[in-house]
Amino acid sequence: MSERDLPLPIVTTPPNPRRFWSKVRRVVGKVPFVEDLVAAYFCAMDSNTPVYVRGVLFGAVAYFILPTDMVPDLLAMVGFTDDAAVLAAALTAVGSHMRPEHRDQARKTLHGWTEQA
């Protein structure tokens, strides 16, 4: 099946970058999946990534920055479990498209932030 044959329209517009990076800064060092999330973001932003993969990853990133979700992020210890589950599902579905350079870019971006956290 080609991307043109997909039955639903796929949105490949990234979520608000300012909100994404602001939330990443708030949770870096506190949430164990931040590096995967940032790597997924860079993969989704990569124009060489297939459209349907970008759509899935942008959905996971958008869920992360939603102000309301299934389990409020303010709840200690469990607040990000739904975000982790959504990201894990996305990476299970399309993670094979994430390249080493996406992970490297995530590590480099987060390197200074984790030292400050």
XYZ file of N, CA and C in Angstrom:
351
model
N 0.845 -1.169 0.000
C 0.000 0.000 0.000
C 0.897 1.241 0.000
N 0.621 2.131 -0.899
C 1.401 3.365 -0.952
C 0.743 4.417 -0.064
N 1.465 5.500 0.188
C 0.920 6.570 1.020
C -0.322 7.183 0.393
N -0.421 7.155 -0.928
C -1.599 7.706 -1.603
C -2.839 6.859 -1.374
N -2.656 5.574 -1.037
C -3.776 4.655 -0.850
C -4.299 4.613 0.578
N -3.710 5.368 1.475
C -4.153 5.334 2.860
C -5.583 5.862 2.952
N -6.435 5.207 3.742
C -7.850 5.549 3.774
C -8.190 6.847 4.489
N -7.342 7.321 5.374
C -7.643 8.526 6.134
C -6.648 9.628 5.814
N -7.101 10.869 5.910
C -6.123 11.949 5.734
C -5.143 11.933 6.906
N -3.892 12.182 6.622
C -2.864 12.182 7.657
C -2.347 13.596 7.817
N -2.386 14.065 9.029
C -1.890 15.403 9.326
C -0.407 15.294 9.627
N 0.377 16.048 8.891
C 1.822 16.022 9.129
C 2.329 17.379 9.598
N 1.441 18.154 10.169
C 1.830 19.431 10.738
C 2.304 19.187 12.162
N 3.502 19.625 12.483
C 3.997 19.372 13.841
C 3.188 20.134 14.881
N 3.076 19.550 16.073
C 2.461 20.302 17.172
C 3.290 21.551 17.456
N 2.735 22.450 18.197
C 3.394 23.715 18.511
C 4.780 23.462 19.107
N 5.848 23.821 18.382
C 7.208 23.553 18.873
C 7.510 24.235 20.207
N 7.013 25.428 20.411
C 7.284 26.141 21.658
C 6.699 25.380 22.853
N 5.470 24.882 22.705
C 4.844 24.111 23.787
C 5.579 22.790 24.002
N 6.000 22.153 22.907
C 6.716 20.884 23.024
C 8.011 21.070 23.802
N 8.847 22.011 23.355
C 10.149 22.190 23.998
C 10.003 22.708 25.427
N 8.996 23.511 25.691
C 8.755 23.993 27.046
C 8.438 22.820 27.984
N 7.592 21.912 27.529
C 7.240 20.762 28.373
C 8.428 19.813 28.511
N 9.194 19.628 27.444
C 10.389 18.776 27.528
C 11.335 19.334 28.578
N 11.559 20.632 28.567
C 12.453 21.249 29.561
C 11.946 21.014 30.990
N 10.620 21.059 31.171
C 10.058 20.858 32.512
C 10.236 19.430 33.023
N 10.247 18.450 32.112
C 10.257 17.053 32.563
C 11.591 16.346 32.374
N 12.549 16.993 31.719
C 13.836 16.335 31.487
C 14.465 15.958 32.827
N 14.965 14.753 32.905
C 15.546 14.250 34.135
C 14.530 13.667 35.099
N 13.242 13.848 34.801
C 12.185 13.344 35.677
C 11.365 12.229 35.022
N 11.374 12.202 33.717
C 10.576 11.235 32.964
C 11.539 10.386 32.135
N 11.504 9.070 32.293
C 12.514 8.215 31.658
C 12.437 8.096 30.137
N 11.349 8.516 29.537
C 11.214 8.333 28.088
C 11.458 9.607 27.284
N 12.009 10.635 27.904
C 12.185 11.924 27.204
C 13.089 11.782 25.981
N 14.162 11.017 26.098
C 15.056 10.868 24.941
C 14.328 10.214 23.765
N 13.525 9.201 24.027
C 12.739 8.570 22.966
C 11.751 9.549 22.350
N 11.130 10.355 23.195
C 10.167 11.343 22.720
C 10.833 12.370 21.800
N 11.987 12.870 22.216
C 12.689 13.876 21.406
C 13.208 13.240 20.110
N 13.679 12.003 20.176
C 14.104 11.310 18.957
C 12.915 11.121 18.022
N 11.749 10.798 18.574
C 10.538 10.659 17.755
C 10.191 11.997 17.103
N 10.347 13.072 17.846
C 10.089 14.414 17.297
C 11.015 14.693 16.113
N 12.313 14.420 16.293
C 13.257 14.675 15.200
C 12.978 13.768 14.006
N 12.579 12.537 14.258
C 12.220 11.625 13.167
C 11.012 12.174 12.408
N 10.014 12.651 13.146
C 8.811 13.192 12.516
C 9.105 14.477 11.736
N 10.066 15.253 12.199
C 10.422 16.492 11.509
C 11.272 16.245 10.265
N 11.833 15.070 10.134
C 12.703 14.711 9.017
C 11.861 14.506 7.758
N 12.117 15.302 6.748
C 11.322 15.204 5.509
C 11.546 13.883 4.776
N 12.578 13.134 5.135
C 12.811 11.827 4.522
C 11.996 10.714 5.181
N 11.368 11.015 6.293
C 10.520 10.039 6.987
C 9.201 9.934 6.226
N 8.703 8.710 5.998
C 7.424 8.557 5.285
C 6.284 9.312 5.979
N 5.345 9.760 5.187
C 4.249 10.593 5.684
C 3.456 9.899 6.788
N 3.109 8.639 6.607
C 2.301 7.972 7.636
C 3.077 7.834 8.942
N 4.388 7.667 8.869
C 5.220 7.582 10.075
C 5.232 8.936 10.774
N 5.378 9.981 9.994
C 5.364 11.332 10.563
C 4.038 11.593 11.278
N 2.936 11.172 10.671
C 1.613 11.353 11.275
C 1.489 10.636 12.611
N 1.951 9.392 12.673
C 1.889 8.620 13.922
C 2.742 9.283 14.999
N 3.953 9.671 14.644
C 4.854 10.272 15.633
C 4.369 11.645 16.080
N 3.846 12.445 15.152
C 3.302 13.743 15.550
C 2.103 13.556 16.481
N 1.332 12.496 16.264
C 0.218 12.210 17.174
C 0.705 11.937 18.586
N 1.776 11.145 18.716
C 2.326 10.835 20.035
C 2.893 12.098 20.690
N 3.578 12.926 19.898
C 4.142 14.179 20.423
C 3.011 15.116 20.848
N 1.969 15.198 20.037
C 0.836 16.067 20.373
C 0.168 15.607 21.667
N 0.025 14.300 21.843
C -0.578 13.786 23.073
C 0.256 14.197 24.286
N 1.561 14.165 24.140
C 2.462 14.544 25.228
C 2.239 15.991 25.669
N 1.957 16.892 24.726
C 1.824 18.302 25.095
C 0.387 18.728 25.349
N -0.568 17.817 25.173
C -1.956 18.176 25.472
C -2.089 18.619 26.929
N -2.817 19.699 27.157
C -2.994 20.144 28.542
C -3.897 19.197 29.346
N -4.735 18.440 28.667
C -5.572 17.446 29.349
C -5.331 16.107 28.688
N -5.239 15.081 29.495
C -5.098 13.741 28.945
C -5.721 12.746 29.911
N -5.597 11.482 29.626
C -6.276 10.447 30.406
C -5.825 10.422 31.876
N -4.544 10.587 32.107
C -4.013 10.614 33.471
C -3.293 11.950 33.630
N -3.802 12.828 34.473
C -3.174 14.149 34.613
C -1.689 14.047 34.969
N -0.876 14.833 34.266
C 0.567 14.801 34.461
C 0.980 15.295 35.839
N 0.090 15.936 36.543
C 0.416 16.456 37.865
C 0.464 15.362 38.926
N -0.116 14.201 38.633
C -0.107 13.102 39.610
C 1.285 12.488 39.666
N 1.884 12.576 40.822
C 3.241 12.045 40.994
C 3.287 10.556 40.674
N 4.341 10.137 40.019
C 4.650 8.745 39.715
C 3.785 8.122 38.607
N 2.544 8.533 38.453
C 1.696 7.892 37.447
C 1.241 8.853 36.357
N 1.514 10.123 36.522
C 0.990 11.136 35.616
C 1.431 11.013 34.177
N 2.584 10.406 33.939
C 3.075 10.299 32.570
C 2.950 8.887 32.005
N 2.275 7.998 32.724
C 2.169 6.618 32.228
C 1.374 6.543 30.931
N 0.341 7.362 30.800
C -0.423 7.347 29.550
C 0.408 7.916 28.401
N 1.197 8.952 28.677
C 2.071 9.518 27.644
C 3.094 8.474 27.194
N 3.652 7.749 28.163
C 4.623 6.694 27.853
C 3.974 5.594 27.025
N 2.734 5.236 27.358
C 2.025 4.185 26.616
C 1.749 4.609 25.176
N 1.349 5.852 24.990
C 1.091 6.355 23.632
C 2.385 6.365 22.825
N 3.469 6.834 23.431
C 4.755 6.852 22.738
C 5.224 5.431 22.431
N 5.079 4.524 23.385
C 5.493 3.130 23.168
C 4.706 2.503 22.024
N 3.415 2.775 21.970
C 2.592 2.239 20.877
C 3.048 2.805 19.531
N 3.330 4.097 19.504
C 3.793 4.727 18.264
C 5.130 4.142 17.825
N 6.050 3.979 18.777
C 7.365 3.444 18.429
C 7.287 1.973 18.028
N 6.367 1.225 18.630
C 6.170 -0.166 18.213
C 5.672 -0.213 16.780
N 4.786 0.707 16.437
C 4.203 0.725 15.101
C 5.179 1.205 14.032
N 5.944 2.234 14.329
C 6.750 2.862 13.270
C 8.190 3.132 13.678
N 8.608 2.623 14.829
C 9.946 2.908 15.347
C 11.089 2.449 14.463
N 10.819 1.497 13.582
C 11.887 1.026 12.689
C 12.348 2.125 11.732
N 11.568 3.187 11.623
C 11.945 4.311 10.755
C 12.824 5.330 11.473
N 12.976 5.165 12.786
C 13.827 6.082 13.531
C 15.278 5.693 13.284
N 16.044 6.644 12.798
C 17.434 6.372 12.435
C 18.375 6.803 13.563
N 19.586 6.263 13.550
C 20.561 6.637 14.594
C 20.775 8.150 14.696
N 20.705 8.847 13.578
C 20.916 10.298 13.647
C 19.797 11.011 14.410
N 18.582 10.447 14.417
C 17.498 11.045 15.206
C 17.801 10.886 16.695
N 18.274 9.708 17.064
C 18.632 9.460 18.473
C 19.842 10.308 18.886
N 20.827 10.422 18.003
C 22.006 11.250 18.295
C 21.605 12.707 18.498
N 20.731 13.197 17.632
C 20.271 14.580 17.741
C 19.520 14.789 19.067
N 18.727 13.813 19.463
C 18.006 13.902 20.743
C 18.993 13.946 21.900
N 19.986 13.061 21.876
C 20.983 13.029 22.956
C 21.721 14.357 23.062
N 22.138 14.877 21.916
C 22.875 16.157 21.915
C 22.002 17.294 22.434
N 20.760 17.301 22.037
C 19.832 18.362 22.484
C 19.622 18.293 23.984
N 19.459 17.099 24.506
C 19.138 16.927 25.919
C 20.357 16.934 26.830
N 21.529 16.787 26.293
C 22.743 16.646 27.093
C 22.891 17.749 28.146
N 22.847 18.993 27.727
C 22.999 20.101 28.672
C 21.824 20.238 29.622
N 20.643 19.874 29.165
C 19.450 20.008 29.993
C 19.454 19.004 31.135
N 19.926 17.790 30.899
C 19.918 16.776 31.955
C 20.925 17.128 33.046
N 21.993 17.814 32.677
C 22.977 18.220 33.677
C 22.409 19.313 34.588
N 21.497 20.123 34.051
C 20.906 21.197 34.818
C 19.758 20.711 35.691
N 19.139 19.577 35.316
C 17.938 19.102 36.024
C 18.240 18.586 37.408
